[in-house]
Short mmCIF file of C-alpha atoms and ligand atoms in Angstrom, two decimals:
data_model
loop_
_atom_site.label_atom_id
_atom_site.label_comp_id
_atom_site.label_asym_id
_atom_site.label_seq_id
_atom_site.Cartn_x
_atom_site.Cartn_y
_atom_site.Cartn_z
CA MET K 1 124.74 129.63 176.95
CA ASN K 2 125.18 126.15 178.37
CA ALA K 3 126.84 123.35 175.97
CA TRP K 4 124.26 120.68 175.40
CA SER K 5 124.95 117.15 176.30
CA ALA K 6 125.72 115.00 173.31
CA GLU K 7 122.26 113.57 173.36
CA GLU K 8 120.13 116.77 172.94
CA PHE K 9 122.98 118.25 170.23
CA GLU K 10 122.66 115.17 168.25
CA ALA K 11 118.87 115.52 168.77
CA ARG K 12 119.53 119.31 167.51
CA LEU K 13 121.21 118.11 164.45
CA ARG K 14 118.54 115.43 163.27
CA SER K 15 115.63 117.99 163.90
CA LEU K 16 117.52 120.17 161.11
CA GLY K 17 116.82 117.37 158.97
CA GLU K 18 113.72 117.39 159.45
CA GLN K 19 113.01 120.88 158.97
CA ARG K 20 115.58 121.71 156.15
CA TYR K 21 116.81 118.62 154.33
CA HIS K 22 116.39 118.72 150.23
CA HIS K 23 113.96 115.70 150.95
CA LEU K 24 111.28 118.28 151.15
CA HIS K 25 112.16 120.44 148.02
CA PRO K 26 109.56 120.33 145.51
CA PHE K 27 111.61 119.02 142.65
CA ASN K 28 112.26 116.22 144.86
CA GLU K 29 108.85 115.70 146.08
CA ARG K 30 108.10 115.68 142.09
CA MET K 31 110.91 113.27 141.36
CA HIS K 32 109.28 110.34 143.92
CA THR K 33 105.68 111.17 142.91
CA GLY K 34 106.49 110.23 139.19
CA LEU K 35 106.14 113.95 137.72
CA LEU K 36 109.58 114.85 136.21
CA THR K 37 109.27 114.97 132.50
CA GLU K 38 112.54 113.28 131.18
CA GLU K 39 114.23 116.63 130.37
CA GLU K 40 114.00 117.54 134.12
CA PHE K 41 115.40 114.40 134.98
CA ARG K 42 118.13 115.13 132.72
CA GLY K 43 118.74 118.54 133.80
CA TRP K 44 119.04 116.95 137.31
CA VAL K 45 121.49 114.62 136.80
CA ARG K 46 123.52 116.80 134.62
CA ASN K 47 123.48 119.25 137.17
CA ARG K 48 123.98 117.43 140.16
CA PHE K 49 127.14 115.85 138.80
CA TYR K 50 129.23 119.04 139.16
CA TYR K 51 128.42 118.37 142.93
CA GLN K 52 129.93 114.69 142.95
CA MET K 53 132.93 115.76 140.94
CA ASN K 54 133.56 118.30 143.73
CA LEU K 55 133.25 116.29 147.00
CA PRO K 56 136.48 114.35 146.91
CA LYS K 57 138.13 118.05 146.14
CA LYS K 58 136.22 118.85 149.32
CA ASP K 59 136.96 115.85 151.45
CA ALA K 60 140.64 116.41 150.55
CA PHE K 61 140.65 119.99 152.04
CA ILE K 62 139.13 118.38 155.25
CA LEU K 63 141.57 115.48 155.15
CA THR K 64 144.57 118.02 155.58
CA LYS K 65 142.81 119.57 158.67
CA LEU K 66 142.21 116.69 160.82
CA PRO K 67 144.40 116.22 163.61
CA SER K 68 144.83 112.51 164.10
CA ARG K 69 146.07 110.10 162.07
CA GLU K 70 143.53 107.47 162.61
CA ASP K 71 140.76 109.91 161.37
CA ARG K 72 142.93 110.61 158.24
CA ARG K 73 142.93 107.48 157.80
CA ARG K 74 138.91 106.87 158.08
CA TRP K 75 138.27 110.18 156.09
CA ILE K 76 140.20 109.34 153.40
CA GLN K 77 138.27 106.46 152.45
CA ARG K 78 135.62 109.08 151.37
CA ILE K 79 137.97 110.08 148.70
CA ILE K 80 138.09 106.56 147.50
CA ASP K 81 134.42 106.06 147.38
CA HIS K 82 134.29 108.82 144.89
CA ASP K 83 137.39 109.11 142.79
CA GLY K 84 137.89 105.05 142.67
CA ARG K 85 140.98 103.45 142.04
CA THR K 86 142.26 100.68 139.54
CA GLY K 87 139.87 97.67 139.73
CA ASP K 88 136.99 99.64 141.84
CA GLU K 89 135.33 102.41 139.33
CA GLY K 90 134.31 105.06 142.37
CA GLY K 91 131.05 106.71 142.41
CA ILE K 92 131.97 109.27 140.16
CA GLU K 93 132.08 106.86 137.52
CA LYS K 94 128.63 104.98 138.59
CA TRP K 95 127.29 108.52 138.62
CA VAL K 96 127.87 108.37 134.42
CA ARG K 97 126.63 105.48 134.06
CA LEU K 98 123.59 107.23 135.30
CA GLY K 99 123.93 109.78 133.02
CA GLU K 100 124.26 107.55 130.42
CA ALA K 101 121.13 105.83 131.64
CA VAL K 102 119.05 109.14 130.93
CA GLY K 103 120.50 109.70 127.74
CA LEU K 104 123.41 111.58 128.27
CA THR K 105 127.24 111.70 127.28
CA ARG K 106 130.15 111.46 129.15
CA GLU K 107 131.67 114.65 127.49
CA GLU K 108 128.05 116.27 128.49
CA LEU K 109 128.36 115.39 132.09
CA PHE K 110 132.23 116.57 132.34
CA ASP K 111 131.35 119.76 130.50
CA VAL K 112 131.77 121.84 133.34
CA ASP K 113 131.09 125.05 131.02
CA THR K 114 127.19 124.29 130.64
CA VAL K 115 126.73 123.60 134.36
CA LEU K 116 124.07 126.01 135.67
CA PRO K 117 125.29 129.31 137.47
CA GLY K 118 123.12 128.86 140.47
CA VAL K 119 124.47 125.24 140.66
CA ARG K 120 128.09 126.35 140.15
CA PHE K 121 127.67 129.13 142.87
CA ALA K 122 126.16 126.66 145.61
CA VAL K 123 128.79 123.61 144.91
CA ASP K 124 131.77 126.19 144.86
CA ALA K 125 130.28 127.63 148.21
CA TYR K 126 130.58 124.33 149.83
CA VAL K 127 134.03 123.31 148.46
CA ASP K 128 134.86 127.02 149.83
CA PHE K 129 133.37 126.27 153.21
CA CYS K 130 135.63 123.08 153.76
CA ARG K 131 138.56 125.03 152.36
CA GLN K 132 137.94 127.87 154.63
CA ARG K 133 136.31 126.95 158.09
CA PRO K 134 137.91 125.01 161.07
CA TRP K 135 137.86 121.05 160.42
CA LEU K 136 135.18 120.57 162.92
CA GLU K 137 132.68 122.95 161.10
CA ALA K 138 133.61 121.52 157.60
CA ALA K 139 133.34 118.20 158.99
CA ALA K 140 129.33 118.85 160.24
CA SER K 141 128.65 120.50 157.27
CA ALA K 142 128.58 116.92 155.89
CA LEU K 143 126.17 115.50 158.52
CA THR K 144 123.41 115.83 155.89
CA GLU K 145 124.55 112.36 154.86
CA LEU K 146 122.49 111.73 158.38
CA PHE K 147 119.20 112.13 156.09
CA ALA K 148 120.27 110.91 153.20
CA PRO K 149 119.83 106.83 153.98
CA ASP K 150 116.15 107.05 154.03
CA LEU K 151 115.71 109.63 150.62
CA LEU K 152 118.37 107.23 148.88
CA SER K 153 115.96 104.55 149.60
CA ARG K 154 113.02 105.81 148.38
CA ARG K 155 115.01 107.12 145.14
CA ILE K 156 115.34 103.92 144.20
CA ALA K 157 112.31 102.53 144.88
CA ASP K 158 110.29 105.42 143.50
CA VAL K 159 112.69 106.02 140.50
CA GLN K 160 112.27 102.47 139.32
CA HIS K 161 108.48 102.19 139.61
CA HIS K 162 107.80 105.56 138.12
CA TYR K 163 110.44 106.05 135.06
CA PRO K 164 111.01 102.35 133.67
CA TRP K 165 112.75 104.16 130.84
CA ILE K 166 115.90 104.36 133.03
CA ALA K 167 117.72 101.36 133.23
CA ALA K 168 118.21 99.47 136.58
CA GLU K 169 121.71 99.72 136.13
CA GLY K 170 121.51 103.36 136.09
CA LEU K 171 120.55 103.06 140.06
CA GLU K 172 123.89 101.35 141.18
CA TYR K 173 125.58 104.63 142.22
CA PHE K 174 122.34 104.99 144.75
CA ARG K 175 122.57 101.55 145.91
CA ALA K 176 126.31 101.45 146.41
CA ARG K 177 125.91 105.09 148.63
CA LEU K 178 123.63 102.69 150.66
CA THR K 179 126.47 100.48 152.03
CA GLN K 180 129.10 103.00 151.51
CA GLN K 181 127.43 105.77 153.85
CA PRO K 182 126.54 104.07 157.41
CA LYS K 183 130.63 104.11 157.72
CA ASP K 184 130.83 108.09 156.58
CA ILE K 185 127.55 108.76 159.27
CA GLU K 186 129.16 106.97 162.10
CA HIS K 187 132.86 108.30 161.86
CA LEU K 188 130.96 111.98 161.32
CA LEU K 189 129.08 111.65 164.41
CA GLU K 190 131.76 110.52 166.51
CA LEU K 191 133.79 113.67 164.99
CA VAL K 192 131.22 116.18 165.64
CA LEU K 193 129.88 114.84 169.06
CA ASP K 194 133.02 114.11 170.41
CA ASN K 195 134.72 117.40 169.60
CA ALA K 196 132.14 120.27 169.64
CA ARG K 197 132.05 120.58 173.63
CA THR K 198 131.47 124.20 174.34
CA ALA K 199 128.35 125.87 173.52
CA GLU K 200 130.04 127.98 170.90
CA GLN K 201 131.38 124.55 169.12
CA GLN K 202 128.23 123.44 168.64
CA ASP K 203 126.40 126.50 167.24
CA ALA K 204 128.76 126.58 164.89
CA CYS K 205 128.29 122.68 163.86
CA VAL K 206 124.33 123.86 163.90
CA ARG K 207 124.97 126.66 161.53
CA ALA K 208 127.30 124.46 159.28
CA LEU K 209 124.49 122.16 158.96
CA GLU K 210 122.17 124.60 157.99
CA PHE K 211 124.53 126.07 155.26
CA LYS K 212 124.71 122.72 153.51
CA CYS K 213 121.18 122.36 153.66
CA ASP K 214 121.05 125.41 152.11
CA VAL K 215 123.59 124.17 149.57
CA LEU K 216 121.66 121.36 148.48
CA TRP K 217 118.24 123.39 148.37
CA SER K 218 119.73 125.68 146.23
CA LEU K 219 120.86 123.32 143.79
CA LEU K 220 117.50 122.08 143.43
CA ASP K 221 116.26 125.41 143.16
CA ALA K 222 118.80 126.44 140.03
CA VAL K 223 117.56 122.79 138.21
CA GLU K 224 114.07 123.61 138.97
CA LEU K 225 114.04 126.80 137.71
CA ALA K 226 116.11 125.64 134.64
CA TYR K 227 114.18 122.64 133.61
CA SER K 228 110.64 123.18 134.94
CA LYS K 229 108.33 124.80 132.93
CA SER K 230 105.35 126.98 134.91
CA SER K 231 102.21 125.18 134.10
O1 LIG I 1 121.23 112.17 146.88
C1 LIG I 1 121.56 112.50 147.78
O2 LIG I 1 120.26 113.06 148.03
C2 LIG I 1 122.71 113.07 148.72
C3 LIG I 1 122.80 113.79 149.49
C4 LIG I 1 124.03 114.02 150.25
C5 LIG I 1 124.16 115.03 151.19
O3 LIG I 1 122.94 114.82 152.17
O4 LIG I 1 124.80 115.38 151.00
C6 LIG I 1 125.27 113.34 149.77
C7 LIG I 1 124.94 112.18 148.74
N1 LIG I 1 123.62 112.36 147.96
C8 LIG I 1 126.10 111.18 148.04
O5 LIG I 1 125.76 110.49 147.43
C9 LIG I 1 127.35 111.49 148.58
O6 LIG I 1 128.32 110.76 148.60
C10 LIG I 1 127.39 112.66 149.93
C11 LIG I 1 128.83 113.21 150.16
C12 LIG I 1 128.26 114.07 151.13
C13 LIG I 1 129.21 115.03 151.86
O7 LIG I 1 128.47 116.04 151.92
O8 LIG I 1 130.26 114.83 152.29
N2 LIG I 1 126.80 114.08 151.19
C14 LIG I 1 126.46 113.55 150.25
#
């Protein structure tokens, strides 16, 4: 098997998003058409927080493996974006604001013992993947971020429109991601397109992205099963 050109490889990665990214999940589709109950929305915010809490950990595992100082200097910003630092609260705190806007307490959000088993299983698998796999594959698993900006823009507009009971400040997390994500994406594409040269490396990156799409999909499956009453 011959390696793809960088253009073909990027097109393969992007087409995966069209087929498997979680914007297609029925739970997300219902969110965007205003069909979620308050309980379903709260259930999503509470369980997705487990994913948010674990992003800096998986990024720290990848950081230890990146070969160049230049790449580590860029990657470390991801940890700061979520954990924050003095005077800049960061994404985890912004997600707590979202939780409060939907009626959850900080204690409920940080109570990891009540996370749904399926959510825990999916998120832990993602962290473990980044701990165990070579850095190229671990980084490639973050390529779902390529597809996130469109979804986040739609989410901000549709949630404001359909769920007026959620205070607009609660959506600050998503607004901040829209400004942070472009630099993440630029770095990711550089890392993956420049370093996956052989067909085997490219295939491993495609599989890593498929795996990550499955993580996000499974998270929503678990939330839907737990909170959505069958009609
Ligand atoms: O709300 C979303 O749909 C969504 C999806 C994703 C993603 O595609 O992985 C991320 C985020 N949000 C996000 O906010 C975020 O910080 C983030 C980091 C990563 C990653 O894998 O490194 N994905 C995502």
